[in-house]
mmCIF file with all atom_site columns, C-alpha atoms and ligand atoms in Angstrom:
data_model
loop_
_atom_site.group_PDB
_atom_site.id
_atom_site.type_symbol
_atom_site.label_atom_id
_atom_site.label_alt_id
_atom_site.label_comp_id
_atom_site.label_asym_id
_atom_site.label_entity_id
_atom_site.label_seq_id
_atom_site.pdbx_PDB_ins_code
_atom_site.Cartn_x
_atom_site.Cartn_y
_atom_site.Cartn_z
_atom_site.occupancy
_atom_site.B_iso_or_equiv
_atom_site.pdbx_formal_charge
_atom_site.auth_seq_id
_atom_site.auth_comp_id
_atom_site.auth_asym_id
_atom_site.auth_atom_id
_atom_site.pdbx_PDB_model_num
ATOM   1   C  CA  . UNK A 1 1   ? 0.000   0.000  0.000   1.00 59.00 ? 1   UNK A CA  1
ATOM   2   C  CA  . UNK A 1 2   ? 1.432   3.455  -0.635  1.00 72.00 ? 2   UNK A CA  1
ATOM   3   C  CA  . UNK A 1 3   ? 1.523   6.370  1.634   1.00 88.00 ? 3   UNK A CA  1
ATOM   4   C  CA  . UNK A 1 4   ? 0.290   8.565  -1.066  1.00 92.00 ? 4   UNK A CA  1
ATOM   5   C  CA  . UNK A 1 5   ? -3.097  9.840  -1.366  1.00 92.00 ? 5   UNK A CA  1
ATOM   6   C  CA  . UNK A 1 6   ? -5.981  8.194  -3.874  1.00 94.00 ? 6   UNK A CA  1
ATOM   7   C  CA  . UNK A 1 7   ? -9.271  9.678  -4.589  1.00 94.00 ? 7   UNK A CA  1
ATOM   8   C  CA  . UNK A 1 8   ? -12.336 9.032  -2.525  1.00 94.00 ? 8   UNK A CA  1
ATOM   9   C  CA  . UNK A 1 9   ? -14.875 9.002  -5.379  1.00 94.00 ? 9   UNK A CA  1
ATOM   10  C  CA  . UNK A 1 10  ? -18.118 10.856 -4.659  1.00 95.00 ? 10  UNK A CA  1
ATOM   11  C  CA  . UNK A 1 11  ? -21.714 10.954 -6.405  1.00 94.00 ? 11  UNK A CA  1
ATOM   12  C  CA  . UNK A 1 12  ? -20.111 13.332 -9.392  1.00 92.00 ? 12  UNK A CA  1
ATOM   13  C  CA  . UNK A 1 13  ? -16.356 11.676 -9.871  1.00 95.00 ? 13  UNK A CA  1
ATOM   14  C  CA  . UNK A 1 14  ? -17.290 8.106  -9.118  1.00 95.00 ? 14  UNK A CA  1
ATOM   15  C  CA  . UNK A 1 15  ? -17.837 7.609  -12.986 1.00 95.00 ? 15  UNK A CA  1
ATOM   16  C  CA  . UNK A 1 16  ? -14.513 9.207  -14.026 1.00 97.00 ? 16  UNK A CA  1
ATOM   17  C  CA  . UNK A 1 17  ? -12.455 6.999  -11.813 1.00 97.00 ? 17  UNK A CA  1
ATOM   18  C  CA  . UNK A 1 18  ? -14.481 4.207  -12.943 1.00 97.00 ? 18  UNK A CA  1
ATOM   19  C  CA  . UNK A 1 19  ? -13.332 5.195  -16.373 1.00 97.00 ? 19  UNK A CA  1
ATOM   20  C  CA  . UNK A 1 20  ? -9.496  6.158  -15.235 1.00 97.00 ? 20  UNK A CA  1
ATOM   21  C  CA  . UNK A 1 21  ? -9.601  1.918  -13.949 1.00 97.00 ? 21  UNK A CA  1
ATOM   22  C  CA  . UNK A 1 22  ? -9.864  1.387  -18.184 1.00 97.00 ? 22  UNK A CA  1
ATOM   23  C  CA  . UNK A 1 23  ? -7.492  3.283  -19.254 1.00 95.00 ? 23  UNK A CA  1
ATOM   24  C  CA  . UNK A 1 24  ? -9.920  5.953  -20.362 1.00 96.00 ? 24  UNK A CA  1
ATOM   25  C  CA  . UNK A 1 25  ? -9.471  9.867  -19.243 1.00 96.00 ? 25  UNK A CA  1
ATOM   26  C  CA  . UNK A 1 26  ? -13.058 11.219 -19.941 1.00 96.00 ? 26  UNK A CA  1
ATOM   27  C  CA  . UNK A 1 27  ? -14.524 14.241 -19.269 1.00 95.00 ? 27  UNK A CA  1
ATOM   28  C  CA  . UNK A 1 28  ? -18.544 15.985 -19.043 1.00 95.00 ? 28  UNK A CA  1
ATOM   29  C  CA  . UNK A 1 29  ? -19.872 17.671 -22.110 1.00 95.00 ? 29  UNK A CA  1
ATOM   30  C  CA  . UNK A 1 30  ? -22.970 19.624 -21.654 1.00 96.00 ? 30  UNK A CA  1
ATOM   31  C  CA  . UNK A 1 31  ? -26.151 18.521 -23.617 1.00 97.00 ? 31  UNK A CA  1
ATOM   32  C  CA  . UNK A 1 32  ? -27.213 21.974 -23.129 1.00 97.00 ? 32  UNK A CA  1
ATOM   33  C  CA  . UNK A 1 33  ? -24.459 24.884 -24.421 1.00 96.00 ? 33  UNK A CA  1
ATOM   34  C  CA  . UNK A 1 34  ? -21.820 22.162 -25.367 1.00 94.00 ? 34  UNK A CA  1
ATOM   35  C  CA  . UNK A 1 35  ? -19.312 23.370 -22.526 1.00 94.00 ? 35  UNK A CA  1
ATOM   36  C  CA  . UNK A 1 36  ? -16.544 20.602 -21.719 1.00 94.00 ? 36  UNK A CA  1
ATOM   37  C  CA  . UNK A 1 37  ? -15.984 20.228 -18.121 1.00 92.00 ? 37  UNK A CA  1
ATOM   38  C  CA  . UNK A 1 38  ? -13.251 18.943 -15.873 1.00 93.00 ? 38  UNK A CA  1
ATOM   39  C  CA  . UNK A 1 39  ? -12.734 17.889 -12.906 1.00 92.00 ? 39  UNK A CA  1
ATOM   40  C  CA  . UNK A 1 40  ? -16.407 16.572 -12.848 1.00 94.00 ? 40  UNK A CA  1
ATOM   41  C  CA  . UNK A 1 41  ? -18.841 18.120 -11.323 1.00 94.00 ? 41  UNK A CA  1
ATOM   42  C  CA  . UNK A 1 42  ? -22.723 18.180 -10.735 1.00 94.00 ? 42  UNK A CA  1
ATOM   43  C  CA  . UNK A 1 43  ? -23.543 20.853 -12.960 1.00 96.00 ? 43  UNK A CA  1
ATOM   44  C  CA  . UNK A 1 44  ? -22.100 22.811 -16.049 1.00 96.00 ? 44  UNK A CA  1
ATOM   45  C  CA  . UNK A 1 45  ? -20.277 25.982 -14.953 1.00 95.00 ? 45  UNK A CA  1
ATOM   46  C  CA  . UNK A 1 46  ? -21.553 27.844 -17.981 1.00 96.00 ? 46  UNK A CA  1
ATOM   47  C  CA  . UNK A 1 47  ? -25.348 27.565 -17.720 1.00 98.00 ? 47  UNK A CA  1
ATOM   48  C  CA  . UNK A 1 48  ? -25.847 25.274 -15.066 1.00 97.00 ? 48  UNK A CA  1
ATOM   49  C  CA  . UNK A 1 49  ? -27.563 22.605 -16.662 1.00 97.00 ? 49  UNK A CA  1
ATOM   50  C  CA  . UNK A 1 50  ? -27.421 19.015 -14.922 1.00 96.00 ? 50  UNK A CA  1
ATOM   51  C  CA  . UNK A 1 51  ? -27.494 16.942 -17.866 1.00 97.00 ? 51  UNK A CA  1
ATOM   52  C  CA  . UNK A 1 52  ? -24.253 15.672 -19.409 1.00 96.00 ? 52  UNK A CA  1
ATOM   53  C  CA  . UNK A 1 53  ? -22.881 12.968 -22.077 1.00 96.00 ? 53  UNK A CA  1
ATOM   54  C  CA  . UNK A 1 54  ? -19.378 11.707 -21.800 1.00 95.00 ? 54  UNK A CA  1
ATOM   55  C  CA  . UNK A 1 55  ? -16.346 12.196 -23.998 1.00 94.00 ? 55  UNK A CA  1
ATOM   56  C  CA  . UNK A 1 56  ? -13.373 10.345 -23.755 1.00 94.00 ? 56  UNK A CA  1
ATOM   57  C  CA  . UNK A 1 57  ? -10.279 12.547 -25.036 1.00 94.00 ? 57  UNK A CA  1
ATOM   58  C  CA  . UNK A 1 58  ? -7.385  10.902 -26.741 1.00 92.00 ? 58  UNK A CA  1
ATOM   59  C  CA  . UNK A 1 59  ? -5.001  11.375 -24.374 1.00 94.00 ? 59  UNK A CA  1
ATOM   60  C  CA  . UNK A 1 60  ? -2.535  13.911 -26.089 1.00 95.00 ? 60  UNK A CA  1
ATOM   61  C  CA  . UNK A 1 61  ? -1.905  17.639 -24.584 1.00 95.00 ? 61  UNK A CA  1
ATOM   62  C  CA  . UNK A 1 62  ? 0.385   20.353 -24.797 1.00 96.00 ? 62  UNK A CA  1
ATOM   63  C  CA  . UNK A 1 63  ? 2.354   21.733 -21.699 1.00 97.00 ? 63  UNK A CA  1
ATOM   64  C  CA  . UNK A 1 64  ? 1.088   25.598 -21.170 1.00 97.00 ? 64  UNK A CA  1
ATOM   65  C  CA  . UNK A 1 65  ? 2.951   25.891 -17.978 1.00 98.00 ? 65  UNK A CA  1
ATOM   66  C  CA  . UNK A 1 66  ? 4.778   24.126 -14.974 1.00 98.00 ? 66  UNK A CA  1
ATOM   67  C  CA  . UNK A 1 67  ? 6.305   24.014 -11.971 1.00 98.00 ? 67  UNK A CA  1
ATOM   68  C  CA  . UNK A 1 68  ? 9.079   21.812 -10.515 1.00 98.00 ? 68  UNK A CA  1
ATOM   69  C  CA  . UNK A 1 69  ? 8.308   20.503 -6.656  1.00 98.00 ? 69  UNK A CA  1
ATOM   70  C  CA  . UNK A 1 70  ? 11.408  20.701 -5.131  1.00 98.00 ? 70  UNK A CA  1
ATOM   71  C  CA  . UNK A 1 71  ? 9.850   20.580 -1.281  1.00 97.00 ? 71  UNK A CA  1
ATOM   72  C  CA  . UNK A 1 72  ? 7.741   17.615 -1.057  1.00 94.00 ? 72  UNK A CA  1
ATOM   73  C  CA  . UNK A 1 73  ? 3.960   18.395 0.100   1.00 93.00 ? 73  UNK A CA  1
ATOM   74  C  CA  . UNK A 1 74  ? 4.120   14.978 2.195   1.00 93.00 ? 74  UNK A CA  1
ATOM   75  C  CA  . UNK A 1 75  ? 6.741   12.290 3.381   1.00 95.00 ? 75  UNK A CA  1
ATOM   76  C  CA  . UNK A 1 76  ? 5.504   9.858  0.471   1.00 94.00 ? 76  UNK A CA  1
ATOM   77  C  CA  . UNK A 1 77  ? 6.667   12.507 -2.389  1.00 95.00 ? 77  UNK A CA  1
ATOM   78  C  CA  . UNK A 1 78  ? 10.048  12.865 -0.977  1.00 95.00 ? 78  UNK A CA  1
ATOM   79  C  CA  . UNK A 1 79  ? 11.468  10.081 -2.981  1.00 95.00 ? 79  UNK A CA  1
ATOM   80  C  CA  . UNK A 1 80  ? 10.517  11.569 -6.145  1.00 95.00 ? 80  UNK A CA  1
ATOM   81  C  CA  . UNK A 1 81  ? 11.500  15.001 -6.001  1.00 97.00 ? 81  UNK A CA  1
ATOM   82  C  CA  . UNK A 1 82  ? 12.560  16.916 -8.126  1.00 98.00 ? 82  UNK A CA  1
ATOM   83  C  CA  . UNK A 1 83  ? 9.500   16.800 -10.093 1.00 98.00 ? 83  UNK A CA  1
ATOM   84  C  CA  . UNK A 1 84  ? 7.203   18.753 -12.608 1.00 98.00 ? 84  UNK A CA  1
ATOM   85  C  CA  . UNK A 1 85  ? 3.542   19.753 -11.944 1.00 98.00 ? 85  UNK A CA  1
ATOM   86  C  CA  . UNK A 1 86  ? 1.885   21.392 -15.107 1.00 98.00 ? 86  UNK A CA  1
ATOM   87  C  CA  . UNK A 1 87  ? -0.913  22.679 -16.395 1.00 98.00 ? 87  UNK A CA  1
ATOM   88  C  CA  . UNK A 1 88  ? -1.254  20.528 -19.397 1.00 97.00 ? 88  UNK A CA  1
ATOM   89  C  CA  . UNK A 1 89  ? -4.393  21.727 -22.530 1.00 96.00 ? 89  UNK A CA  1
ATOM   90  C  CA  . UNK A 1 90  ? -6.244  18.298 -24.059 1.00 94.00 ? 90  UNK A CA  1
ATOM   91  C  CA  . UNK A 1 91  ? -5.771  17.427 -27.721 1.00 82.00 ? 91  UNK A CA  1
ATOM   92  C  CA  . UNK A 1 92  ? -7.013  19.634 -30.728 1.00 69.00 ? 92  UNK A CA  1
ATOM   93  C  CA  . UNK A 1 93  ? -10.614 19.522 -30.117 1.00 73.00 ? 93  UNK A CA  1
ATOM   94  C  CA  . UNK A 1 94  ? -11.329 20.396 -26.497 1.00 78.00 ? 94  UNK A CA  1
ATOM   95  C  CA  . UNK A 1 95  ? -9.934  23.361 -24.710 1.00 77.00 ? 95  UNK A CA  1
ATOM   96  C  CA  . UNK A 1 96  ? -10.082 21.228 -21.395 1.00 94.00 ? 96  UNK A CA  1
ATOM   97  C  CA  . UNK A 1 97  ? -7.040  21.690 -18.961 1.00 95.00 ? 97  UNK A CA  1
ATOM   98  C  CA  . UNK A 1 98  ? -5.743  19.676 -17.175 1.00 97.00 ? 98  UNK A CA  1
ATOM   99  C  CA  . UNK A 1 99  ? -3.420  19.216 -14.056 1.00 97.00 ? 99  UNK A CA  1
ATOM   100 C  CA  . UNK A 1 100 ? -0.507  16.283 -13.495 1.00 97.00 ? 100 UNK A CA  1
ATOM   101 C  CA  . UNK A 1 101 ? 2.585   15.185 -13.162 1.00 97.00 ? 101 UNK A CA  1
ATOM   102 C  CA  . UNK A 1 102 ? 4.925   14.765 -16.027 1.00 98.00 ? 102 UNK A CA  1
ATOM   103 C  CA  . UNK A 1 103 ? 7.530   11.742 -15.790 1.00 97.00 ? 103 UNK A CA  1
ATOM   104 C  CA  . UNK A 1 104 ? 10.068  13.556 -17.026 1.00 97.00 ? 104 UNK A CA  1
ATOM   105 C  CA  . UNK A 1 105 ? 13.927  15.507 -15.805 1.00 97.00 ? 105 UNK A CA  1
ATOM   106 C  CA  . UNK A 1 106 ? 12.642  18.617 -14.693 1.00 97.00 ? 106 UNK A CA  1
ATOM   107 C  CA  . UNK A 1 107 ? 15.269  19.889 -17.298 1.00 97.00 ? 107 UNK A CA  1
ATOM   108 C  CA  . UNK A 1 108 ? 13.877  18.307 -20.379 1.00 98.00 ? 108 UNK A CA  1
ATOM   109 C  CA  . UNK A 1 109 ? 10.582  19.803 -19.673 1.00 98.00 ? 109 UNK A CA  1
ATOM   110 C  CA  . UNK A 1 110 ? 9.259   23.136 -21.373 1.00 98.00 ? 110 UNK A CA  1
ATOM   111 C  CA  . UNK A 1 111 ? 6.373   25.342 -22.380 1.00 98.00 ? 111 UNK A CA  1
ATOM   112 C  CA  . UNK A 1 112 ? 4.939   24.054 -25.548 1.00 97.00 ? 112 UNK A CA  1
ATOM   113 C  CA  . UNK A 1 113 ? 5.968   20.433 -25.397 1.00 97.00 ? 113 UNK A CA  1
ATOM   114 C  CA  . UNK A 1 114 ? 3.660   17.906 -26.610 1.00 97.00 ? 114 UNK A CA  1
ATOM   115 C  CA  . UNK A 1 115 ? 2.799   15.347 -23.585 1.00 97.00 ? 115 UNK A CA  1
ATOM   116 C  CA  . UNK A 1 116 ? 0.959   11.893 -23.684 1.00 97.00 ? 116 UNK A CA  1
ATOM   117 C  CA  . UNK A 1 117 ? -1.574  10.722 -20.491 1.00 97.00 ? 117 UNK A CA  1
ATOM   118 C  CA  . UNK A 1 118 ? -0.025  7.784  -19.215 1.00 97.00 ? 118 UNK A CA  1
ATOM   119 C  CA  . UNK A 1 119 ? -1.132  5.757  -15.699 1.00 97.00 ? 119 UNK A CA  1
ATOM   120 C  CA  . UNK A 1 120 ? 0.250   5.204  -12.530 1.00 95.00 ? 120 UNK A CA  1
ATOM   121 C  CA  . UNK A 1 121 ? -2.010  2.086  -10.038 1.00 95.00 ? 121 UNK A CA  1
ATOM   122 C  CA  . UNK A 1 122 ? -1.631  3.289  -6.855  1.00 94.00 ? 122 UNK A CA  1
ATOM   123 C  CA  . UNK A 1 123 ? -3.766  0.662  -4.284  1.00 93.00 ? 123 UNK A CA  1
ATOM   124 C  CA  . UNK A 1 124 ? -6.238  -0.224 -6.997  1.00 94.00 ? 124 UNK A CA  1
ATOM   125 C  CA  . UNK A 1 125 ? -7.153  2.944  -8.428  1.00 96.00 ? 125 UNK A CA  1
ATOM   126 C  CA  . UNK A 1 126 ? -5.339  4.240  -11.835 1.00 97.00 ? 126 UNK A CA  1
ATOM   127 C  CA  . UNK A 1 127 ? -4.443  8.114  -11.834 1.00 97.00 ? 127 UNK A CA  1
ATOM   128 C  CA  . UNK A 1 128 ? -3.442  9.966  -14.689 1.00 97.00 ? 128 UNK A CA  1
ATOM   129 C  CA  . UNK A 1 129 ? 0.011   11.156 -15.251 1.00 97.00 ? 129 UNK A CA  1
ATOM   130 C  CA  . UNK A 1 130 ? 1.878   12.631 -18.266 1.00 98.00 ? 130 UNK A CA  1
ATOM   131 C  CA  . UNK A 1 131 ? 5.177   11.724 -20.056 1.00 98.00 ? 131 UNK A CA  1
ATOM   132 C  CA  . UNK A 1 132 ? 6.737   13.568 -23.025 1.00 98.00 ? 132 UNK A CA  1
ATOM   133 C  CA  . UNK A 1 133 ? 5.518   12.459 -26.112 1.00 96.00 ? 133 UNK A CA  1
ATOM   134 C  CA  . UNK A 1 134 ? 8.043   11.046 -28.796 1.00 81.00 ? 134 UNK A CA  1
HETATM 135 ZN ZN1 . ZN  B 2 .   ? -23.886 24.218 -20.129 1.00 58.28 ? 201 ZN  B ZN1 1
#
């Protein structure tokens, strides 16, 4: 068992760690105005509207910024510092951000870069990392 935090899935995110357990990162569309959200969440942000479909994104990104954890938040991150936390914009077709990790030397990693979602297990539950793409 690892001494790092996993999600406790609630009524809203239970279905997006269901789909992070297959390999699958998706986020909540809006049947109403369209508006992609993420992290999930009861209601659209835009217009409120409850009703959602699902979309699963492809998995690609492009680093728009970062920061490099040199102090570790908790005991179980010491190990791995340094490493890079970054704000990281889904694929060409979705303007959804998202935050994560990316395996990578802090000094290989820059504004711009193209990243992949890759996943780390962690007591039964898959998160959602990043590592440079080829
Ligand atoms: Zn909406």
């Amino acid at each position: 068992m690892s001494d790092k935090p996993v999600p406790t899935p609630s009524e809203d995110t239970a279905r997006f760690w269901e789909a992070c357990n297959e390999d699958r990162f998706v986020v909540q569309r809006c049947t109403d105005c369209g508006t992609e959200r993420f992290y999930p969440a009861a209601a659209c942000p835009n217009c409120w509207h409850t009703d959602f479909e699902e979309v699963e994104l492809d998995g690609t990104g492009t680093v728009e910024s970062f920061t490099v954890v040199h102090r570790a938040p908790t005991e179980a991150f010491e190990a791995d510092t340094p490493y890079v936390v970054a704000l990281v914009t889904m694929g060409a077709e979705t303007d959804v951000t998202v935050m994560a990790n990316v395996l990578a030397d802090p000094g290989d990693v820059s504004v711009g870069d193209s990243v992949t979602m890759t996943w780390e297990e962690r007591d039964g539950q898959q998160l959602y990392q990043f590592e440079l793409a080829e």
